[in-house]
Short mmCIF file of C-alpha atoms and ligand atoms in Angstrom, two decimals:
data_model
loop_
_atom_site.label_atom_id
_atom_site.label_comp_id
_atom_site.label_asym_id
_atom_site.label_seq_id
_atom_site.Cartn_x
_atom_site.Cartn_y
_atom_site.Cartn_z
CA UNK A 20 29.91 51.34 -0.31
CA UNK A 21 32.42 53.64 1.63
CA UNK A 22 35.35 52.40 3.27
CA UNK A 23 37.65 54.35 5.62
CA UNK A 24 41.55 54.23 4.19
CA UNK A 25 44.23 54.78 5.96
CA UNK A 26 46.74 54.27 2.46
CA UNK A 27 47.47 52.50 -0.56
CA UNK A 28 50.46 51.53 -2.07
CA UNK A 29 52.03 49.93 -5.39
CA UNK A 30 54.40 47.67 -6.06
CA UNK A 31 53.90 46.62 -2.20
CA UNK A 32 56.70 43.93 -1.82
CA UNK A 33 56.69 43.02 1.69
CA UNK A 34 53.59 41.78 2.53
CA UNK A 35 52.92 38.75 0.30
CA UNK A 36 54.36 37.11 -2.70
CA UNK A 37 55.66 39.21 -5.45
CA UNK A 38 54.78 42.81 -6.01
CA UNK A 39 51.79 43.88 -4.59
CA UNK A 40 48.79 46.70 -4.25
CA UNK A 41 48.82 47.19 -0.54
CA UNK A 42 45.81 48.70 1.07
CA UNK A 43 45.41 49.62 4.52
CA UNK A 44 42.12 50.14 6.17
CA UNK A 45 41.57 52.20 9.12
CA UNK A 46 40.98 51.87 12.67
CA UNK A 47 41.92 49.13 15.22
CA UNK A 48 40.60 48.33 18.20
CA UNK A 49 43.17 45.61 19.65
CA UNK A 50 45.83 48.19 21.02
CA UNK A 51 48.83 45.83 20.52
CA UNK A 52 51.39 46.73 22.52
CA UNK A 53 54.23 47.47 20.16
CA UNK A 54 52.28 48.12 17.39
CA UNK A 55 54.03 49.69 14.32
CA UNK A 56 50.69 51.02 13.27
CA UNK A 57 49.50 52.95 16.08
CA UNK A 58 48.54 55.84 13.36
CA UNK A 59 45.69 53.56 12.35
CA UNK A 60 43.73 52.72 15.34
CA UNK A 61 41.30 55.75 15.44
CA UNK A 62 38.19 54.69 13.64
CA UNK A 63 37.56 58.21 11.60
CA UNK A 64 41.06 58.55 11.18
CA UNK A 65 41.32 57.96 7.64
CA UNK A 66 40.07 58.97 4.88
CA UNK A 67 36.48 58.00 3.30
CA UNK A 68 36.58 56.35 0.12
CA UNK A 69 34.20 54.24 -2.48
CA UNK A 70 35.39 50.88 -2.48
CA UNK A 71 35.19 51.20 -5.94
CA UNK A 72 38.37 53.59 -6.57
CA UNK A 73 40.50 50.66 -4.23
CA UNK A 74 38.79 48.93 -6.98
CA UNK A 75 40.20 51.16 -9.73
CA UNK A 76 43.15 50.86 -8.12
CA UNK A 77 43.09 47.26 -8.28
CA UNK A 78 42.82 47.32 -12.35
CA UNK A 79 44.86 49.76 -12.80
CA UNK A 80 47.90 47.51 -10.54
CA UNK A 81 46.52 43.96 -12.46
CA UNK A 82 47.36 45.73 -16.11
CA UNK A 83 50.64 46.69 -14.04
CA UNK A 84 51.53 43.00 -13.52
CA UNK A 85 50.46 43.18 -10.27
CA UNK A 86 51.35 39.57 -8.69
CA UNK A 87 48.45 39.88 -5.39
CA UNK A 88 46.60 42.31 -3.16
CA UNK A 89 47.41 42.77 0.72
CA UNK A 90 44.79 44.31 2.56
CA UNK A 91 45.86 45.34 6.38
CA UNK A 92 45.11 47.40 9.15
CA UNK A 93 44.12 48.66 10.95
CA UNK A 94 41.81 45.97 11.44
CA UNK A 95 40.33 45.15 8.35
CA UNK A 96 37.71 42.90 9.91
CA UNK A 97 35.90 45.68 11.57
CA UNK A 98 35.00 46.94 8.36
CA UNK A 99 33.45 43.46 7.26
CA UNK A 100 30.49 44.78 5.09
CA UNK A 101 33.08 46.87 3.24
CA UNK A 102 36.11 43.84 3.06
CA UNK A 103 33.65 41.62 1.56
CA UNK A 104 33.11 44.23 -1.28
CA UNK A 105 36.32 44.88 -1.76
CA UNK A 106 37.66 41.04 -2.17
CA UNK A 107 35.01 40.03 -4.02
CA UNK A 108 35.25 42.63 -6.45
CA UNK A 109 39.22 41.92 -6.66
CA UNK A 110 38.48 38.42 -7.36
CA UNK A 111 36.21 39.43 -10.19
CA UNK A 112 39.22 41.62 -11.60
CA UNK A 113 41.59 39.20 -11.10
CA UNK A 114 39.96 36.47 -12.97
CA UNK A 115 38.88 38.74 -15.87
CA UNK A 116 42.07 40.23 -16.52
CA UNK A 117 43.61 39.58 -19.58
CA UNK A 118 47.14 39.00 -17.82
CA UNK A 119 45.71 36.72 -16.04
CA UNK A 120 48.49 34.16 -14.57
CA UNK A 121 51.37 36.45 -15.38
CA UNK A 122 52.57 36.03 -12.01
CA UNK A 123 55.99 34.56 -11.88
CA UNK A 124 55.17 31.31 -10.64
CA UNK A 125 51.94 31.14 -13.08
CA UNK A 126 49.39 31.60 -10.69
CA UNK A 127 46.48 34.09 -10.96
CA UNK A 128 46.60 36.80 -8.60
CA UNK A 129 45.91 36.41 -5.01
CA UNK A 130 43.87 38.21 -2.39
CA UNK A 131 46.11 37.88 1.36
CA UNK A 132 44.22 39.63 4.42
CA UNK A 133 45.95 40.51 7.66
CA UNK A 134 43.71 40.59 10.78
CA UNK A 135 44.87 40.93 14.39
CA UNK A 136 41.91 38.61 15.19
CA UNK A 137 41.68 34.69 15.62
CA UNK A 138 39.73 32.55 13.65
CA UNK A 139 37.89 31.20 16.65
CA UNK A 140 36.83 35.23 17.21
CA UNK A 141 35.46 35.64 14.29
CA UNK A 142 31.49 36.04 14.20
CA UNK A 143 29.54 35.12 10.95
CA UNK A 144 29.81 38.58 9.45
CA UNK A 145 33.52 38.68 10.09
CA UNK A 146 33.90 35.11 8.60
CA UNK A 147 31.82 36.08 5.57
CA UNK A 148 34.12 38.92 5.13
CA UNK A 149 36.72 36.31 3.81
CA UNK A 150 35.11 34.51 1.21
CA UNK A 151 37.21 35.61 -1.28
CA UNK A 152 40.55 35.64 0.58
CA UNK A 153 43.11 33.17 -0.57
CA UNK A 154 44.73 33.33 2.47
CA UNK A 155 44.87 35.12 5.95
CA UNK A 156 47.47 36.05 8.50
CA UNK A 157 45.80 36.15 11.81
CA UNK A 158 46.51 36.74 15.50
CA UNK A 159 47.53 39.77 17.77
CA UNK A 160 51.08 40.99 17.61
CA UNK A 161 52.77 39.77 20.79
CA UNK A 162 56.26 41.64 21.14
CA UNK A 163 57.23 39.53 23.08
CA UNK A 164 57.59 36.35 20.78
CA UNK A 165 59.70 37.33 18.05
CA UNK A 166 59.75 35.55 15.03
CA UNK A 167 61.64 35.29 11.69
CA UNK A 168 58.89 33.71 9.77
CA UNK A 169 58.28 35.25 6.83
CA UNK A 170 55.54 37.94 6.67
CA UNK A 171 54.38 37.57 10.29
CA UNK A 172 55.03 39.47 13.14
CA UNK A 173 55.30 37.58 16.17
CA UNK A 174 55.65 33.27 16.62
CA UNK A 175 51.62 33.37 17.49
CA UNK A 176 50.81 34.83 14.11
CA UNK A 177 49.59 31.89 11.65
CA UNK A 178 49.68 31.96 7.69
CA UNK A 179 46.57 30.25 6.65
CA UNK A 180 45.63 29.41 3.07
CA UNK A 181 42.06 29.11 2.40
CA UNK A 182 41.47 28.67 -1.47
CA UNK A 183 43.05 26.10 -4.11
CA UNK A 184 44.99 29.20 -5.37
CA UNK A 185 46.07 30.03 -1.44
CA UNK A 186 46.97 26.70 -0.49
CA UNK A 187 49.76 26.59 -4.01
CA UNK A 188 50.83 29.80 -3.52
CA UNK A 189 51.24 30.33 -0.11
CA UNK A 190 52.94 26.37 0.41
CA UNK A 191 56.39 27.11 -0.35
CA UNK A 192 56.04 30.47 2.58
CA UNK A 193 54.52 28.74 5.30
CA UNK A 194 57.18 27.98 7.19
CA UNK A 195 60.07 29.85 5.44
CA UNK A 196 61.95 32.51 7.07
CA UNK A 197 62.27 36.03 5.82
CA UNK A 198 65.56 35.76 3.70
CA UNK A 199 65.10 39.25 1.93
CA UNK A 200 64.37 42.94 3.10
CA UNK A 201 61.07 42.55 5.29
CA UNK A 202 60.63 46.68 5.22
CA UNK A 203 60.16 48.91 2.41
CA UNK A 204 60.83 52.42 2.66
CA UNK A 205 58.20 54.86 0.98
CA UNK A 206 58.42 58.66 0.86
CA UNK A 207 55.58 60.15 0.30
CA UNK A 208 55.79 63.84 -0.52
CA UNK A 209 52.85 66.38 1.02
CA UNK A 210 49.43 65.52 -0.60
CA UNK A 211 50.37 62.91 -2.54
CA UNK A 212 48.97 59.80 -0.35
CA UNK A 213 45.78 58.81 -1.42
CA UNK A 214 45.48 58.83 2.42
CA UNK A 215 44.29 62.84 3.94
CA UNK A 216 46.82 65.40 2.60
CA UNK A 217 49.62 66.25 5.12
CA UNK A 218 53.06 66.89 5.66
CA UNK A 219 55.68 64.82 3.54
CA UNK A 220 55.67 61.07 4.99
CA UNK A 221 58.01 58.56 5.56
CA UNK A 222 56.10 55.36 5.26
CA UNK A 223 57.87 51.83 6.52
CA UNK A 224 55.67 49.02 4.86
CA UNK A 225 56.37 45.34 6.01
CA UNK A 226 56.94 43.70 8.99
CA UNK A 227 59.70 44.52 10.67
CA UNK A 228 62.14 42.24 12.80
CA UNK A 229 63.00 43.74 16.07
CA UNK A 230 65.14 46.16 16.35
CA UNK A 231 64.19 47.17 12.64
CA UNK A 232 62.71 50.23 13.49
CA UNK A 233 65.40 51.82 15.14
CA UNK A 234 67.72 50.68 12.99
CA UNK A 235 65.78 52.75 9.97
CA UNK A 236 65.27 55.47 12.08
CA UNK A 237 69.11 55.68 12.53
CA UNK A 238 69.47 55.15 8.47
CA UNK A 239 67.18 57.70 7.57
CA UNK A 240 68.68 60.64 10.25
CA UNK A 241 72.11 60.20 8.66
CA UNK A 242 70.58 60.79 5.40
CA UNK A 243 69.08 63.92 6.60
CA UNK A 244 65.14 62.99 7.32
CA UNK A 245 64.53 63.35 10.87
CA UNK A 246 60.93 61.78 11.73
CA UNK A 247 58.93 64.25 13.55
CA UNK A 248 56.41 61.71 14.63
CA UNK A 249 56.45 57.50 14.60
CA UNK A 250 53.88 55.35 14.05
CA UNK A 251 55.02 53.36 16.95
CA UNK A 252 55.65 54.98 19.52
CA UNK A 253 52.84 56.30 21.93
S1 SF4 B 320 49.45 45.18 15.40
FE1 SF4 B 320 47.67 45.11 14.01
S2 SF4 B 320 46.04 44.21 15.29
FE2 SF4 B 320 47.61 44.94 16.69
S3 SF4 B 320 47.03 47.05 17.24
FE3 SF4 B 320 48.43 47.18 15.48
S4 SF4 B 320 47.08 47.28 13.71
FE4 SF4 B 320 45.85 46.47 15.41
#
């Protein structure tokens, strides 16, 4: 089964509890305005990959001490066949690895999925697509209802656990506010994404508060790296 990637990353560790293997899937139909993402909305504008190697990846980041896996978007729902592959493969990995419950609170790892859909949207194929997920941030990104709860984007956004293991983990973080760095700043150098080779990157990963953005963009000038593009602008 072939999936189309728009990136990986590891330790992810602003998205989710603990450190993380993030993994973003391409394209995005929803056309949020304000969207941080806007690089991943075209459909083939990724890059084609077996779900196995996110799979691979997956191992490889569980031996690491890997505490969870984030997949986002993109729109990770309109790859459903795919999703479902993916998660239930992770949750195969997860419960036959041998550090199984290393995390720091005990737990086994968990499997978080963003979508910019509601539940009520979902159709049967979509919903099946999240059988495995231990819990699921859902909801459009509305700019204009801030939030500062952790890990979502805007006050319409819900955290919802779905699993025993989702509702323990994810309890303490449903309605906390961020109280740490909600962006993490990832150079990539050229051809070294697992994403289609290109010119050195500058990747933000988390969910910014407003303002955040800028306020990097600033940070990174003064330190010499002037963006060429950004994600989220038009
Ligand atoms: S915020 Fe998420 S759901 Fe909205 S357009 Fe961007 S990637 Fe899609």
């Amino acid at each position: 089964m072939r999936v189309e990637l728009s990136g990986t990353h590891f330790p992810l560790e602003t998205l989710g509890p603990g450190r993380r293997l993030g993994i973003w899937l391409q394209g995005c139909p929803l056309a949020c305005a304000g969207c941080m993402s806007r690089h991943t909305w075209a459909p083939h504008g990724g890059e084609p990959v077996d779900v196995e190697t996110l799979l691979d990846l997956w191992r490889a980041a569980l031996a690491d001490g890997a505490e969870g896996l984030t997949v986002s978007g993109g729109e990770p729902l309109d790859q459903p066949v795919a999703l479902a592959e993916l998660l239930r493969g992770a949750a195969r990995l997860r419960s036959a690895h041998p550090r199984h419950g290393s995390a720091a609170d005990g737990l086994p790892a968990d499997l978080l999925v963003y979508t910019g859909y509601e539940e009520s949207e979902l159709d049967a194929v979509r919903h099946a697509a999240l059988a495995h997920a231990d819990a699921v941030v859902t909801g459009r990104f509305r700019i204009a209802e801030p939030t500062r709860l952790v890990w979502r984007g805007s006050a319409n956004q819900r955290l919802a656990p779905r699993t025993a293991l989702g509702r323990i983990r994810y309890a303490p973080h449903l309605g906390r506010e961020a109280d740490g760095p909600s962006v993490q700043i990832v150079v990539t150098p050229a051809g070294a994404s697992t994403g289609p080779a290109g010119p050195p990157a500058v990747r933000l990963l988390g969910v910014p508060r407003r303002g955040e953005l800028s306020h990097w963009e600033r940070w990174l000038g003064e330190r010499g790296l002037r963006l060429r593009e950004r994600s989220w602008r038009p």
